[in-house]
Amino acid sequence: MSAPNFIQTATERRDFAAIARWIAPKSKVLDLGCGDGALLGYLRGSLDIMGYGIEKDDANVLACVKNGINVIQMDLEAGLSGFEAQSFDVVILSQTLQAVYHTEHIVQEMLRVGKEVIVTFPNFGYWKHRLAIVIGNMPVSRNLPYQWYDTPNVHMCTIHDFDDFCAGHSIHIRERLILTDGKPVNLLPNLLGSLAMYRFASTLA
Amino acid sequence: MSESSSVGVVSPKTAHFSEPLTLKSGAVLPAFDLIYENYGKLNADSSNAILVCHALSGTHHLAGKYREDDKYPGWWDNMIGPGKPLDTDRFFIIGVNNLGGCHGSTGPISTNPATNKPWGSSFPVVTVEDWVAAQARLANHLGINAFAAVMGGSLGGMQALQWTLSYPARVRHALVIAAAPNLTAQNIAFNEVARQAILTDPEFFGGDFYEHDVVPRRGLRLARMLGHITYLSDDAMGEKFGRKLKHDEVEYSFDVEFEMESYLRYQGDKFAGEFDANTYLRMTRALDYFDPALAFDGDLSAALKVAQAEFLIVSFTSDWRFSPARSREIVKALLENERRVSYAELTAQHGHDAFLMPDEHYHAVIRAYLERVG
């Protein structure tokens, strides 16, 4: 059996490690929009989880199969109707929130299927992004690597926006962690943080 | 690559089993033969064997040719061979003609030793479970305790799934392609029309046509024509044939006017000339009866609880006979049992037949999965 073939930066590993701290060993984990399965591979290696990914893109599905990651090919936008309520310990949406169309529905579905939910997204309010706009360009950064014309991102938000979203949808935030270059940010997080991580408990649990 | 990587010239073998086999129906086969082929080498600890199960009209002849000048190789030659997704340099691959078949395994055309006449109508109705039980005897015969993988498309996929239920400890991986956990009413309906075509053919003689020296050709032909319509998608048919005419102008007759008709008649005639009507009836019945959830009040998740294998489930978007939704039912049941499973829903326009096509991404997925099968 060949070893998984993930290309990871040090920052990515620190982001993954931060997610891993919110997950109990041997949990049953569902990663929505799992890409090539790098996060699930990390969690399997560090926590011995039983992980499954959902992915719609052919090339990513193939990469998951190559990497020995359990992957289910389907379009998230259709919801999680094939999944029973509370059937996963943790459902993760890692840096995919900004690329989904039916944001409210997907967050509700995650809270239905998972006992716990972890959402991470690039903070559009990060100072480098604000600076780019002040200068007059759409932001391009490590967490937002796309040009305006080829981006899959359709629903960018700031940390403030997402806090408001949670309050407005009666979603109880259990923990919030803001990172820049994989390190926690406590001062002015909506300005100085590049990656936002949220942990919720399901309303059904 | 696909041209240069053939398993070459192959020949089938026959294994005889003299211990009686009690079938799901309660009928007992006192003894039986299975004809099979194998490619590649069985390793020292017999851990690299893959069983490939065939579908409705398939055979044990998976790959290679019997003679250099054969017009066509085995039915899954694009998938099996040195360097191919089912790599014969790594795996020992077995194809077997199922019980009740008409290509060399004991079936309705075989001689019943009790009467010295062909079994014909008296050959018992066989099920997917019976096939798997017979295949397990072959595995014993070959010294294979557990398969690295059992794999198949359509009815073959149902057998792969059944293996994980009948012999959970003997299957490490199951590749279930273009299959379903049972047939829909519409699918049973298609099978019934096909069977009626055969059963009502005056030359069927209740299944004992052999002694009349005739073949219920018309029935078989109609059954196959109907089958072919359902194996293709509307789009694939449109692209391949459209409304193309056979001749320059219409002739205002009931002879072949459209290319579509020409194709169906050709396929029907070819099939009627080489397939046994009694086998066809039994193969379609095996499809109809397959329903592992039945004994669990329709709860597929409960039915799959015993499975220990890891799974790859594959479906094709344009397959309306075994639609992706049916494969997703299997995936859901496996997830509920926390089995290791991956599911690829492949974009394809060829309908149910897509599982036989040499699509690059499809083959890449199978190859990638099998690369991790040690």
PDB file of N, CA, C and O in Angstrom, chain B residues 182-208:
ATOM      1  N   ASN B 182     -31.425  -3.824  -5.310  1.00  0.00           N
ATOM      2  CA  ASN B 182     -32.463  -4.714  -5.851  1.00  0.00           C
ATOM      3  C   ASN B 182     -33.001  -4.051  -7.113  1.00  0.00           C
ATOM      4  O   ASN B 182     -32.637  -2.917  -7.419  1.00  0.00           O
ATOM      5  N   LEU B 183     -33.854  -4.761  -7.838  1.00  0.00           N
ATOM      6  CA  LEU B 183     -34.417  -4.167  -9.055  1.00  0.00           C
ATOM      7  C   LEU B 183     -35.640  -3.340  -8.715  1.00  0.00           C
ATOM      8  O   LEU B 183     -36.415  -3.688  -7.826  1.00  0.00           O
ATOM      9  N   THR B 184     -35.834  -2.272  -9.477  1.00  0.00           N
ATOM     10  CA  THR B 184     -37.071  -1.502  -9.363  1.00  0.00           C
ATOM     11  C   THR B 184     -38.192  -2.263 -10.075  1.00  0.00           C
ATOM     12  O   THR B 184     -37.945  -3.185 -10.867  1.00  0.00           O
ATOM     13  N   ALA B 185     -39.434  -1.865  -9.814  1.00  0.00           N
ATOM     14  CA  ALA B 185     -40.588  -2.456 -10.508  1.00  0.00           C
ATOM     15  C   ALA B 185     -40.427  -2.319 -12.017  1.00  0.00           C
ATOM     16  O   ALA B 185     -40.725  -3.246 -12.784  1.00  0.00           O
ATOM     17  N   GLN B 186     -39.919  -1.175 -12.459  1.00  0.00           N
ATOM     18  CA  GLN B 186     -39.741  -0.956 -13.901  1.00  0.00           C
ATOM     19  C   GLN B 186     -38.755  -1.966 -14.486  1.00  0.00           C
ATOM     20  O   GLN B 186     -38.974  -2.501 -15.582  1.00  0.00           O
ATOM     21  N   ASN B 187     -37.688  -2.237 -13.735  1.00  0.00           N
ATOM     22  CA  ASN B 187     -36.703  -3.207 -14.200  1.00  0.00           C
ATOM     23  C   ASN B 187     -37.287  -4.616 -14.269  1.00  0.00           C
ATOM     24  O   ASN B 187     -37.017  -5.365 -15.213  1.00  0.00           O
ATOM     25  N   ILE B 188     -38.053  -4.989 -13.250  1.00  0.00           N
ATOM     26  CA  ILE B 188     -38.706  -6.301 -13.281  1.00  0.00           C
ATOM     27  C   ILE B 188     -39.652  -6.366 -14.472  1.00  0.00           C
ATOM     28  O   ILE B 188     -39.752  -7.393 -15.150  1.00  0.00           O
ATOM     29  N   ALA B 189     -40.312  -5.257 -14.750  1.00  0.00           N
ATOM     30  CA  ALA B 189     -41.244  -5.210 -15.886  1.00  0.00           C
ATOM     31  C   ALA B 189     -40.511  -5.476 -17.205  1.00  0.00           C
ATOM     32  O   ALA B 189     -40.982  -6.255 -18.045  1.00  0.00           O
ATOM     33  N   PHE B 190     -39.374  -4.851 -17.385  1.00  0.00           N
ATOM     34  CA  PHE B 190     -38.591  -5.104 -18.608  1.00  0.00           C
ATOM     35  C   PHE B 190     -38.216  -6.588 -18.696  1.00  0.00           C
ATOM     36  O   PHE B 190     -38.315  -7.206 -19.763  1.00  0.00           O
ATOM     37  N   ASN B 191     -37.783  -7.145 -17.570  1.00  0.00           N
ATOM     38  CA  ASN B 191     -37.409  -8.560 -17.571  1.00  0.00           C
ATOM     39  C   ASN B 191     -38.597  -9.445 -17.927  1.00  0.00           C
ATOM     40  O   ASN B 191     -38.456 -10.448 -18.624  1.00  0.00           O
ATOM     41  N   GLU B 192     -39.768  -9.078 -17.433  1.00  0.00           N
ATOM     42  CA  GLU B 192     -40.953  -9.890 -17.696  1.00  0.00           C
ATOM     43  C   GLU B 192     -41.322  -9.859 -19.189  1.00  0.00           C
ATOM     44  O   GLU B 192     -41.681 -10.890 -19.766  1.00  0.00           O
ATOM     45  N   VAL B 193     -41.205  -8.696 -19.801  1.00  0.00           N
ATOM     46  CA  VAL B 193     -41.501  -8.625 -21.244  1.00  0.00           C
ATOM     47  C   VAL B 193     -40.514  -9.517 -22.005  1.00  0.00           C
ATOM     48  O   VAL B 193     -40.896 -10.264 -22.912  1.00  0.00           O
ATOM     49  N   ALA B 194     -39.242  -9.456 -21.598  1.00  0.00           N
ATOM     50  CA  ALA B 194     -38.224 -10.285 -22.256  1.00  0.00           C
ATOM     51  C   ALA B 194     -38.550 -11.768 -22.085  1.00  0.00           C
ATOM     52  O   ALA B 194     -38.449 -12.558 -23.031  1.00  0.00           O
ATOM     53  N   ARG B 195     -38.951 -12.139 -20.868  1.00  0.00           N
ATOM     54  CA  ARG B 195     -39.281 -13.556 -20.634  1.00  0.00           C
ATOM     55  C   ARG B 195     -40.524 -13.975 -21.415  1.00  0.00           C
ATOM     56  O   ARG B 195     -40.576 -15.070 -21.987  1.00  0.00           O
ATOM     57  N   GLN B 196     -41.518 -13.100 -21.461  1.00  0.00           N
ATOM     58  CA  GLN B 196     -42.728 -13.439 -22.206  1.00  0.00           C
ATOM     59  C   GLN B 196     -42.421 -13.662 -23.685  1.00  0.00           C
ATOM     60  O   GLN B 196     -43.027 -14.527 -24.327  1.00  0.00           O
ATOM     61  N   ALA B 197     -41.485 -12.865 -24.207  1.00  0.00           N
ATOM     62  CA  ALA B 197     -41.116 -13.050 -25.613  1.00  0.00           C
ATOM     63  C   ALA B 197     -40.614 -14.477 -25.829  1.00  0.00           C
ATOM     64  O   ALA B 197     -40.950 -15.132 -26.827  1.00  0.00           O
ATOM     65  N   ILE B 198     -39.830 -14.980 -24.873  1.00  0.00           N
ATOM     66  CA  ILE B 198     -39.278 -16.337 -24.991  1.00  0.00           C
ATOM     67  C   ILE B 198     -40.336 -17.400 -24.701  1.00  0.00           C
ATOM     68  O   ILE B 198     -40.522 -18.352 -25.459  1.00  0.00           O
ATOM     69  N   LEU B 199     -41.061 -17.198 -23.588  1.00  0.00           N
ATOM     70  CA  LEU B 199     -42.024 -18.213 -23.142  1.00  0.00           C
ATOM     71  C   LEU B 199     -43.139 -18.433 -24.154  1.00  0.00           C
ATOM     72  O   LEU B 199     -43.708 -19.528 -24.244  1.00  0.00           O
ATOM     73  N   THR B 200     -43.490 -17.406 -24.904  1.00  0.00           N
ATOM     74  CA  THR B 200     -44.601 -17.523 -25.857  1.00  0.00           C
ATOM     75  C   THR B 200     -44.132 -17.856 -27.268  1.00  0.00           C
ATOM     76  O   THR B 200     -44.948 -17.988 -28.179  1.00  0.00           O
ATOM     77  N   ASP B 201     -42.826 -18.014 -27.440  1.00  0.00           N
ATOM     78  CA  ASP B 201     -42.327 -18.434 -28.750  1.00  0.00           C
ATOM     79  C   ASP B 201     -42.749 -19.891 -28.977  1.00  0.00           C
ATOM     80  O   ASP B 201     -42.446 -20.753 -28.144  1.00  0.00           O
ATOM     81  N   PRO B 202     -43.456 -20.187 -30.073  1.00  0.00           N
ATOM     82  CA  PRO B 202     -43.938 -21.564 -30.291  1.00  0.00           C
ATOM     83  C   PRO B 202     -42.798 -22.583 -30.330  1.00  0.00           C
ATOM     84  O   PRO B 202     -43.032 -23.778 -30.109  1.00  0.00           O
ATOM     85  N   GLU B 203     -41.592 -22.138 -30.562  1.00  0.00           N
ATOM     86  CA  GLU B 203     -40.470 -23.080 -30.600  1.00  0.00           C
ATOM     87  C   GLU B 203     -39.762 -23.217 -29.259  1.00  0.00           C
ATOM     88  O   GLU B 203     -38.691 -23.811 -29.176  1.00  0.00           O
ATOM     89  N   PHE B 204     -40.369 -22.675 -28.202  1.00  0.00           N
ATOM     90  CA  PHE B 204     -39.781 -22.811 -26.867  1.00  0.00           C
ATOM     91  C   PHE B 204     -40.131 -24.170 -26.249  1.00  0.00           C
ATOM     92  O   PHE B 204     -39.340 -24.739 -25.491  1.00  0.00           O
ATOM     93  N   PHE B 205     -41.289 -24.684 -26.564  1.00  0.00           N
ATOM     94  CA  PHE B 205     -41.737 -26.000 -26.068  1.00  0.00           C
ATOM     95  C   PHE B 205     -41.547 -26.135 -24.548  1.00  0.00           C
ATOM     96  O   PHE B 205     -41.006 -27.144 -24.064  1.00  0.00           O
ATOM     97  N   GLY B 206     -41.975 -25.115 -23.827  1.00  0.00           N
ATOM     98  CA  GLY B 206     -41.895 -25.155 -22.366  1.00  0.00           C
ATOM     99  C   GLY B 206     -40.477 -25.273 -21.841  1.00  0.00           C
ATOM    100  O   GLY B 206     -40.275 -25.630 -20.675  1.00  0.00           O
ATOM    101  N   GLY B 207     -39.502 -25.010 -22.683  1.00  0.00           N
ATOM    102  CA  GLY B 207     -38.105 -25.083 -22.246  1.00  0.00           C
ATOM    103  C   GLY B 207     -37.406 -26.341 -22.743  1.00  0.00           C
ATOM    104  O   GLY B 207     -36.197 -26.491 -22.572  1.00  0.00           O
ATOM    105  N   ASP B 208     -38.172 -27.254 -23.353  1.00  0.00           N
ATOM    106  CA  ASP B 208     -37.566 -28.511 -23.816  1.00  0.00           C
ATOM    107  C   ASP B 208     -37.456 -28.552 -25.341  1.00  0.00           C
ATOM    108  O   ASP B 208     -37.745 -29.563 -25.986  1.00  0.00           O
TER     109      ASP B 208
END
